[in-house]
Amino acid sequence: MRKKSMSAEEFHELHEHVEHGAHNPEMAPVSLTMAILAVLVAVVSLLGHRTHTEEVVMQTKANDQWAYFQGKDTRLHTDQKLLGLAGFVSTSDPTKVAAWLASTKAEADKYDKQKDDIQAEARKLESEATIARRRADRFDLGEVFLEIALVITSITLLSGRKMFWWLGMASGLVGVLVAASHMFIQ
């Protein structure tokens, strides 16, 4: 599920807070922190969206690979059944039957060998999709902490209490660390 990014209204509100900081030099660091947090929210949100897209692409490729596997497996079983039924066919030309049997047997063997490779590729793609999902989850959680940090920091401008600024920066740091932890997912 895609989350919405910061709206135009939220950016306008942020701009007003920055202007407020310009009138009160004591609040300038708070305004700067809010601007940095807003940029971090945007970056982490973008990375999260792209990672979710990567997950969907990998899962689609894995599904395609499984469909290919099923097609080959169906063809293998069809050939095996045909080979089993061939003993019941009578013909005046045993050479044609022998050639057909050899061809069908070779085709069945080929499908049997390809099956394992196709299945391994499908499992690999599924694994890549799982890793992408786990990374996207880290970006999403990091984005939540950064958005909370932005809100908490903005309370500083309203209340004048620096404690909210420190809490906002702490939440922002947690958000950055959580988002950066995507690099350790293998």
PDB file of C-alpha atoms in Angstrom:
ATOM      1  CA  MET A   1       0.000   0.000   0.000  1.00  0.00           C
ATOM      2  CA  ARG A   2       1.407   3.363  -1.015  1.00  0.00           C
ATOM      3  CA  LYS A   3       1.496   6.147   1.507  1.00  0.00           C
ATOM      4  CA  LYS A   4       0.938   9.712   0.434  1.00  0.00           C
ATOM      5  CA  SER A   5       3.832  12.122   0.586  1.00  0.00           C
ATOM      6  CA  MET A   6       3.721  15.502   2.223  1.00  0.00           C
ATOM      7  CA  SER A   7       0.859  17.585   0.817  1.00  0.00           C
ATOM      8  CA  ALA A   8       1.060  21.151  -0.469  1.00  0.00           C
ATOM      9  CA  GLU A   9      -0.722  22.320   2.686  1.00  0.00           C
ATOM     10  CA  GLU A  10       1.889  20.665   4.881  1.00  0.00           C
ATOM     11  CA  PHE A  11       4.690  22.312   2.899  1.00  0.00           C
ATOM     12  CA  HIS A  12       2.916  25.687   3.182  1.00  0.00           C
ATOM     13  CA  GLU A  13       2.607  25.220   6.937  1.00  0.00           C
ATOM     14  CA  LEU A  14       6.284  24.306   7.129  1.00  0.00           C
ATOM     15  CA  HIS A  15       7.136  27.462   5.171  1.00  0.00           C
ATOM     16  CA  GLU A  16       5.146  29.544   7.677  1.00  0.00           C
ATOM     17  CA  HIS A  17       7.084  27.964  10.543  1.00  0.00           C
ATOM     18  CA  VAL A  18      10.367  28.793   8.824  1.00  0.00           C
ATOM     19  CA  GLU A  19       9.244  32.411   8.385  1.00  0.00           C
ATOM     20  CA  HIS A  20       8.305  32.501  12.070  1.00  0.00           C
ATOM     21  CA  GLY A  21      11.842  31.360  12.862  1.00  0.00           C
ATOM     22  CA  ALA A  22      13.226  34.271  10.850  1.00  0.00           C
ATOM     23  CA  HIS A  23      11.354  36.729  13.124  1.00  0.00           C
ATOM     24  CA  ASN A  24      12.611  35.022  16.261  1.00  0.00           C
ATOM     25  CA  PRO A  25      16.374  34.315  15.993  1.00  0.00           C
ATOM     26  CA  GLU A  26      16.156  32.003  18.991  1.00  0.00           C
ATOM     27  CA  MET A  27      13.957  29.687  16.930  1.00  0.00           C
ATOM     28  CA  ALA A  28      16.147  29.729  13.803  1.00  0.00           C
ATOM     29  CA  PRO A  29      17.831  26.381  14.658  1.00  0.00           C
ATOM     30  CA  VAL A  30      14.385  24.843  15.128  1.00  0.00           C
ATOM     31  CA  SER A  31      13.272  26.102  11.722  1.00  0.00           C
ATOM     32  CA  LEU A  32      16.449  24.763  10.126  1.00  0.00           C
ATOM     33  CA  THR A  33      15.904  21.399  11.820  1.00  0.00           C
ATOM     34  CA  MET A  34      12.366  21.298  10.458  1.00  0.00           C
ATOM     35  CA  ALA A  35      13.583  22.040   6.947  1.00  0.00           C
ATOM     36  CA  ILE A  36      16.164  19.255   7.188  1.00  0.00           C
ATOM     37  CA  LEU A  37      13.553  16.850   8.561  1.00  0.00           C
ATOM     38  CA  ALA A  38      11.203  17.718   5.689  1.00  0.00           C
ATOM     39  CA  VAL A  39      13.929  16.916   3.159  1.00  0.00           C
ATOM     40  CA  LEU A  40      14.693  13.639   4.944  1.00  0.00           C
ATOM     41  CA  VAL A  41      10.996  12.701   4.930  1.00  0.00           C
ATOM     42  CA  ALA A  42      10.868  13.324   1.182  1.00  0.00           C
ATOM     43  CA  VAL A  43      14.029  11.292   0.485  1.00  0.00           C
ATOM     44  CA  VAL A  44      13.037   8.340   2.674  1.00  0.00           C
ATOM     45  CA  SER A  45       9.522   8.387   1.215  1.00  0.00           C
ATOM     46  CA  LEU A  46      10.902   8.304  -2.329  1.00  0.00           C
ATOM     47  CA  LEU A  47      13.264   5.439  -1.493  1.00  0.00           C
ATOM     48  CA  GLY A  48      10.400   3.548   0.131  1.00  0.00           C
ATOM     49  CA  HIS A  49       8.184   3.959  -2.930  1.00  0.00           C
ATOM     50  CA  ARG A  50      10.942   2.797  -5.257  1.00  0.00           C
ATOM     51  CA  THR A  51      11.695  -0.215  -3.084  1.00  0.00           C
ATOM     52  CA  HIS A  52       8.006  -1.158  -3.019  1.00  0.00           C
ATOM     53  CA  THR A  53       8.013  -0.932  -6.825  1.00  0.00           C
ATOM     54  CA  GLU A  54      11.081  -3.187  -6.944  1.00  0.00           C
ATOM     55  CA  GLU A  55       9.243  -5.682  -4.729  1.00  0.00           C
ATOM     56  CA  VAL A  56       6.231  -5.738  -7.057  1.00  0.00           C
ATOM     57  CA  VAL A  57       8.432  -6.187 -10.137  1.00  0.00           C
ATOM     58  CA  MET A  58      10.353  -9.071  -8.536  1.00  0.00           C
ATOM     59  CA  GLN A  59       7.158 -10.773  -7.388  1.00  0.00           C
ATOM     60  CA  THR A  60       5.684 -10.427 -10.884  1.00  0.00           C
ATOM     61  CA  LYS A  61       8.809 -11.968 -12.402  1.00  0.00           C
ATOM     62  CA  ALA A  62       8.631 -14.812  -9.870  1.00  0.00           C
ATOM     63  CA  ASN A  63       4.969 -15.408 -10.735  1.00  0.00           C
ATOM     64  CA  ASP A  64       5.844 -15.452 -14.442  1.00  0.00           C
ATOM     65  CA  GLN A  65       8.614 -17.956 -13.750  1.00  0.00           C
ATOM     66  CA  TRP A  66       6.225 -20.207 -11.803  1.00  0.00           C
ATOM     67  CA  ALA A  67       3.742 -20.058 -14.700  1.00  0.00           C
ATOM     68  CA  TYR A  68       6.551 -21.047 -17.071  1.00  0.00           C
ATOM     69  CA  PHE A  69       7.453 -23.911 -14.722  1.00  0.00           C
ATOM     70  CA  GLN A  70       3.849 -25.114 -14.669  1.00  0.00           C
ATOM     71  CA  GLY A  71       3.673 -24.988 -18.461  1.00  0.00           C
ATOM     72  CA  LYS A  72       6.822 -27.086 -18.795  1.00  0.00           C
ATOM     73  CA  ASP A  73       5.611 -29.492 -16.112  1.00  0.00           C
ATOM     74  CA  THR A  74       2.257 -29.911 -17.873  1.00  0.00           C
ATOM     75  CA  ARG A  75       4.039 -30.585 -21.149  1.00  0.00           C
ATOM     76  CA  LEU A  76       6.299 -33.143 -19.425  1.00  0.00           C
ATOM     77  CA  HIS A  77       3.316 -35.010 -17.986  1.00  0.00           C
ATOM     78  CA  THR A  78       1.540 -34.918 -21.350  1.00  0.00           C
ATOM     79  CA  ASP A  79       4.578 -36.420 -23.079  1.00  0.00           C
ATOM     80  CA  GLN A  80       4.903 -39.081 -20.389  1.00  0.00           C
ATOM     81  CA  LYS A  81       1.238 -40.043 -20.823  1.00  0.00           C
ATOM     82  CA  LEU A  82       1.659 -40.172 -24.601  1.00  0.00           C
ATOM     83  CA  LEU A  83       4.648 -42.469 -24.174  1.00  0.00           C
ATOM     84  CA  GLY A  84       2.547 -44.713 -21.942  1.00  0.00           C
ATOM     85  CA  LEU A  85      -0.270 -44.833 -24.492  1.00  0.00           C
ATOM     86  CA  ALA A  86       2.076 -45.518 -27.414  1.00  0.00           C
ATOM     87  CA  GLY A  87       2.188 -49.207 -26.528  1.00  0.00           C
ATOM     88  CA  PHE A  88      -1.501 -49.513 -27.359  1.00  0.00           C
ATOM     89  CA  VAL A  89      -1.153 -48.056 -30.854  1.00  0.00           C
ATOM     90  CA  SER A  90      -0.825 -50.465 -33.742  1.00  0.00           C
ATOM     91  CA  THR A  91       0.636 -49.262 -36.988  1.00  0.00           C
ATOM     92  CA  SER A  92       1.875 -50.656 -40.202  1.00  0.00           C
ATOM     93  CA  ASP A  93       5.076 -48.562 -39.986  1.00  0.00           C
ATOM     94  CA  PRO A  94       7.053 -49.440 -36.829  1.00  0.00           C
ATOM     95  CA  THR A  95       9.881 -47.105 -37.934  1.00  0.00           C
ATOM     96  CA  LYS A  96       7.601 -44.057 -37.691  1.00  0.00           C
ATOM     97  CA  VAL A  97       6.391 -45.155 -34.260  1.00  0.00           C
ATOM     98  CA  ALA A  98       9.964 -45.695 -33.046  1.00  0.00           C
ATOM     99  CA  ALA A  99      11.014 -42.248 -34.331  1.00  0.00           C
ATOM    100  CA  TRP A 100       7.995 -40.623 -32.695  1.00  0.00           C
ATOM    101  CA  LEU A 101       8.694 -42.442 -29.411  1.00  0.00           C
ATOM    102  CA  ALA A 102      12.344 -41.343 -29.470  1.00  0.00           C
ATOM    103  CA  SER A 103      11.378 -37.740 -30.230  1.00  0.00           C
ATOM    104  CA  THR A 104       8.728 -37.637 -27.497  1.00  0.00           C
ATOM    105  CA  LYS A 105      11.121 -39.264 -24.992  1.00  0.00           C
ATOM    106  CA  ALA A 106      13.843 -36.704 -25.821  1.00  0.00           C
ATOM    107  CA  GLU A 107      11.341 -33.873 -25.412  1.00  0.00           C
ATOM    108  CA  ALA A 108      10.162 -35.248 -22.051  1.00  0.00           C
ATOM    109  CA  ASP A 109      13.775 -35.567 -20.853  1.00  0.00           C
ATOM    110  CA  LYS A 110      14.479 -31.971 -21.929  1.00  0.00           C
ATOM    111  CA  TYR A 111      11.456 -30.673 -19.988  1.00  0.00           C
ATOM    112  CA  ASP A 112      12.454 -32.702 -16.951  1.00  0.00           C
ATOM    113  CA  LYS A 113      15.949 -31.160 -16.965  1.00  0.00           C
ATOM    114  CA  GLN A 114      14.644 -27.602 -17.491  1.00  0.00           C
ATOM    115  CA  LYS A 115      12.172 -27.921 -14.628  1.00  0.00           C
ATOM    116  CA  ASP A 116      14.805 -27.684 -11.891  1.00  0.00           C
ATOM    117  CA  ASP A 117      16.462 -24.593 -13.389  1.00  0.00           C
ATOM    118  CA  ILE A 118      13.132 -22.834 -13.863  1.00  0.00           C
ATOM    119  CA  GLN A 119      12.075 -23.671 -10.312  1.00  0.00           C
ATOM    120  CA  ALA A 120      15.400 -22.434  -8.892  1.00  0.00           C
ATOM    121  CA  GLU A 121      15.047 -19.132 -10.777  1.00  0.00           C
ATOM    122  CA  ALA A 122      11.481 -18.684  -9.479  1.00  0.00           C
ATOM    123  CA  ARG A 123      12.639 -19.268  -5.897  1.00  0.00           C
ATOM    124  CA  LYS A 124      15.506 -16.786  -6.378  1.00  0.00           C
ATOM    125  CA  LEU A 125      13.104 -14.117  -7.657  1.00  0.00           C
ATOM    126  CA  GLU A 126      10.733 -14.749  -4.744  1.00  0.00           C
ATOM    127  CA  SER A 127      13.655 -14.321  -2.345  1.00  0.00           C
ATOM    128  CA  GLU A 128      14.603 -11.011  -3.984  1.00  0.00           C
ATOM    129  CA  ALA A 129      10.987  -9.831  -3.666  1.00  0.00           C
ATOM    130  CA  THR A 130      10.994 -10.725   0.034  1.00  0.00           C
ATOM    131  CA  ILE A 131      14.222  -8.801   0.602  1.00  0.00           C
ATOM    132  CA  ALA A 132      12.809  -5.777  -1.254  1.00  0.00           C
ATOM    133  CA  ARG A 133       9.656  -5.914   0.905  1.00  0.00           C
ATOM    134  CA  ARG A 134      11.696  -6.029   4.107  1.00  0.00           C
ATOM    135  CA  ARG A 135      13.803  -3.069   2.926  1.00  0.00           C
ATOM    136  CA  ALA A 136      10.688  -1.111   1.980  1.00  0.00           C
ATOM    137  CA  ASP A 137       9.279  -1.787   5.452  1.00  0.00           C
ATOM    138  CA  ARG A 138      12.393  -0.202   6.969  1.00  0.00           C
ATOM    139  CA  PHE A 139      11.962   2.883   4.788  1.00  0.00           C
ATOM    140  CA  ASP A 140       8.293   3.095   5.782  1.00  0.00           C
ATOM    141  CA  LEU A 141       9.076   2.872   9.489  1.00  0.00           C
ATOM    142  CA  GLY A 142      11.901   5.394   9.128  1.00  0.00           C
ATOM    143  CA  GLU A 143       9.504   7.742   7.349  1.00  0.00           C
ATOM    144  CA  VAL A 144       7.019   7.456  10.222  1.00  0.00           C
ATOM    145  CA  PHE A 145       9.683   8.434  12.772  1.00  0.00           C
ATOM    146  CA  LEU A 146      10.798  11.349  10.588  1.00  0.00           C
ATOM    147  CA  GLU A 147       7.232  12.617  10.190  1.00  0.00           C
ATOM    148  CA  ILE A 148       6.701  12.357  13.940  1.00  0.00           C
ATOM    149  CA  ALA A 149       9.977  14.227  14.426  1.00  0.00           C
ATOM    150  CA  LEU A 150       8.757  17.001  12.147  1.00  0.00           C
ATOM    151  CA  VAL A 151       5.514  17.346  14.094  1.00  0.00           C
ATOM    152  CA  ILE A 152       7.225  17.270  17.498  1.00  0.00           C
ATOM    153  CA  THR A 153       9.802  19.816  16.361  1.00  0.00           C
ATOM    154  CA  SER A 154       7.066  22.132  15.090  1.00  0.00           C
ATOM    155  CA  ILE A 155       5.545  22.111  18.585  1.00  0.00           C
ATOM    156  CA  THR A 156       8.691  23.965  19.674  1.00  0.00           C
ATOM    157  CA  LEU A 157       7.668  26.920  17.508  1.00  0.00           C
ATOM    158  CA  LEU A 158       4.205  26.942  19.051  1.00  0.00           C
ATOM    159  CA  SER A 159       5.218  26.396  22.661  1.00  0.00           C
ATOM    160  CA  GLY A 160       8.684  27.946  22.769  1.00  0.00           C
ATOM    161  CA  ARG A 161       9.943  24.937  24.755  1.00  0.00           C
ATOM    162  CA  LYS A 162      13.266  23.551  23.541  1.00  0.00           C
ATOM    163  CA  MET A 163      12.452  20.138  25.003  1.00  0.00           C
ATOM    164  CA  PHE A 164      10.256  19.444  21.957  1.00  0.00           C
ATOM    165  CA  TRP A 165      13.118  20.364  19.649  1.00  0.00           C
ATOM    166  CA  TRP A 166      15.366  17.803  21.347  1.00  0.00           C
ATOM    167  CA  LEU A 167      12.627  15.153  21.256  1.00  0.00           C
ATOM    168  CA  GLY A 168      12.040  15.895  17.582  1.00  0.00           C
ATOM    169  CA  MET A 169      15.727  15.566  16.785  1.00  0.00           C
ATOM    170  CA  ALA A 170      15.866  12.271  18.704  1.00  0.00           C
ATOM    171  CA  SER A 171      12.878  10.932  16.752  1.00  0.00           C
ATOM    172  CA  GLY A 172      14.488  12.144  13.524  1.00  0.00           C
ATOM    173  CA  LEU A 173      17.715  10.340  14.386  1.00  0.00           C
ATOM    174  CA  VAL A 174      15.763   7.141  15.046  1.00  0.00           C
ATOM    175  CA  GLY A 175      14.018   7.580  11.689  1.00  0.00           C
ATOM    176  CA  VAL A 176      17.300   8.021   9.832  1.00  0.00           C
ATOM    177  CA  LEU A 177      18.847   5.003  11.569  1.00  0.00           C
ATOM    178  CA  VAL A 178      15.833   2.787  10.882  1.00  0.00           C
ATOM    179  CA  ALA A 179      15.768   3.832   7.213  1.00  0.00           C
ATOM    180  CA  ALA A 180      19.537   3.329   6.905  1.00  0.00           C
ATOM    181  CA  SER A 181      19.220  -0.150   8.420  1.00  0.00           C
ATOM    182  CA  HIS A 182      17.776  -1.310   5.069  1.00  0.00           C
ATOM    183  CA  MET A 183      21.395  -1.746   3.964  1.00  0.00           C
ATOM    184  CA  PHE A 184      21.865  -4.608   6.413  1.00  0.00           C
ATOM    185  CA  ILE A 185      18.968  -6.700   5.115  1.00  0.00           C
ATOM    186  CA  GLN A 186      20.224  -9.540   2.973  1.00  0.00           C
TER     187      GLN A 186
END
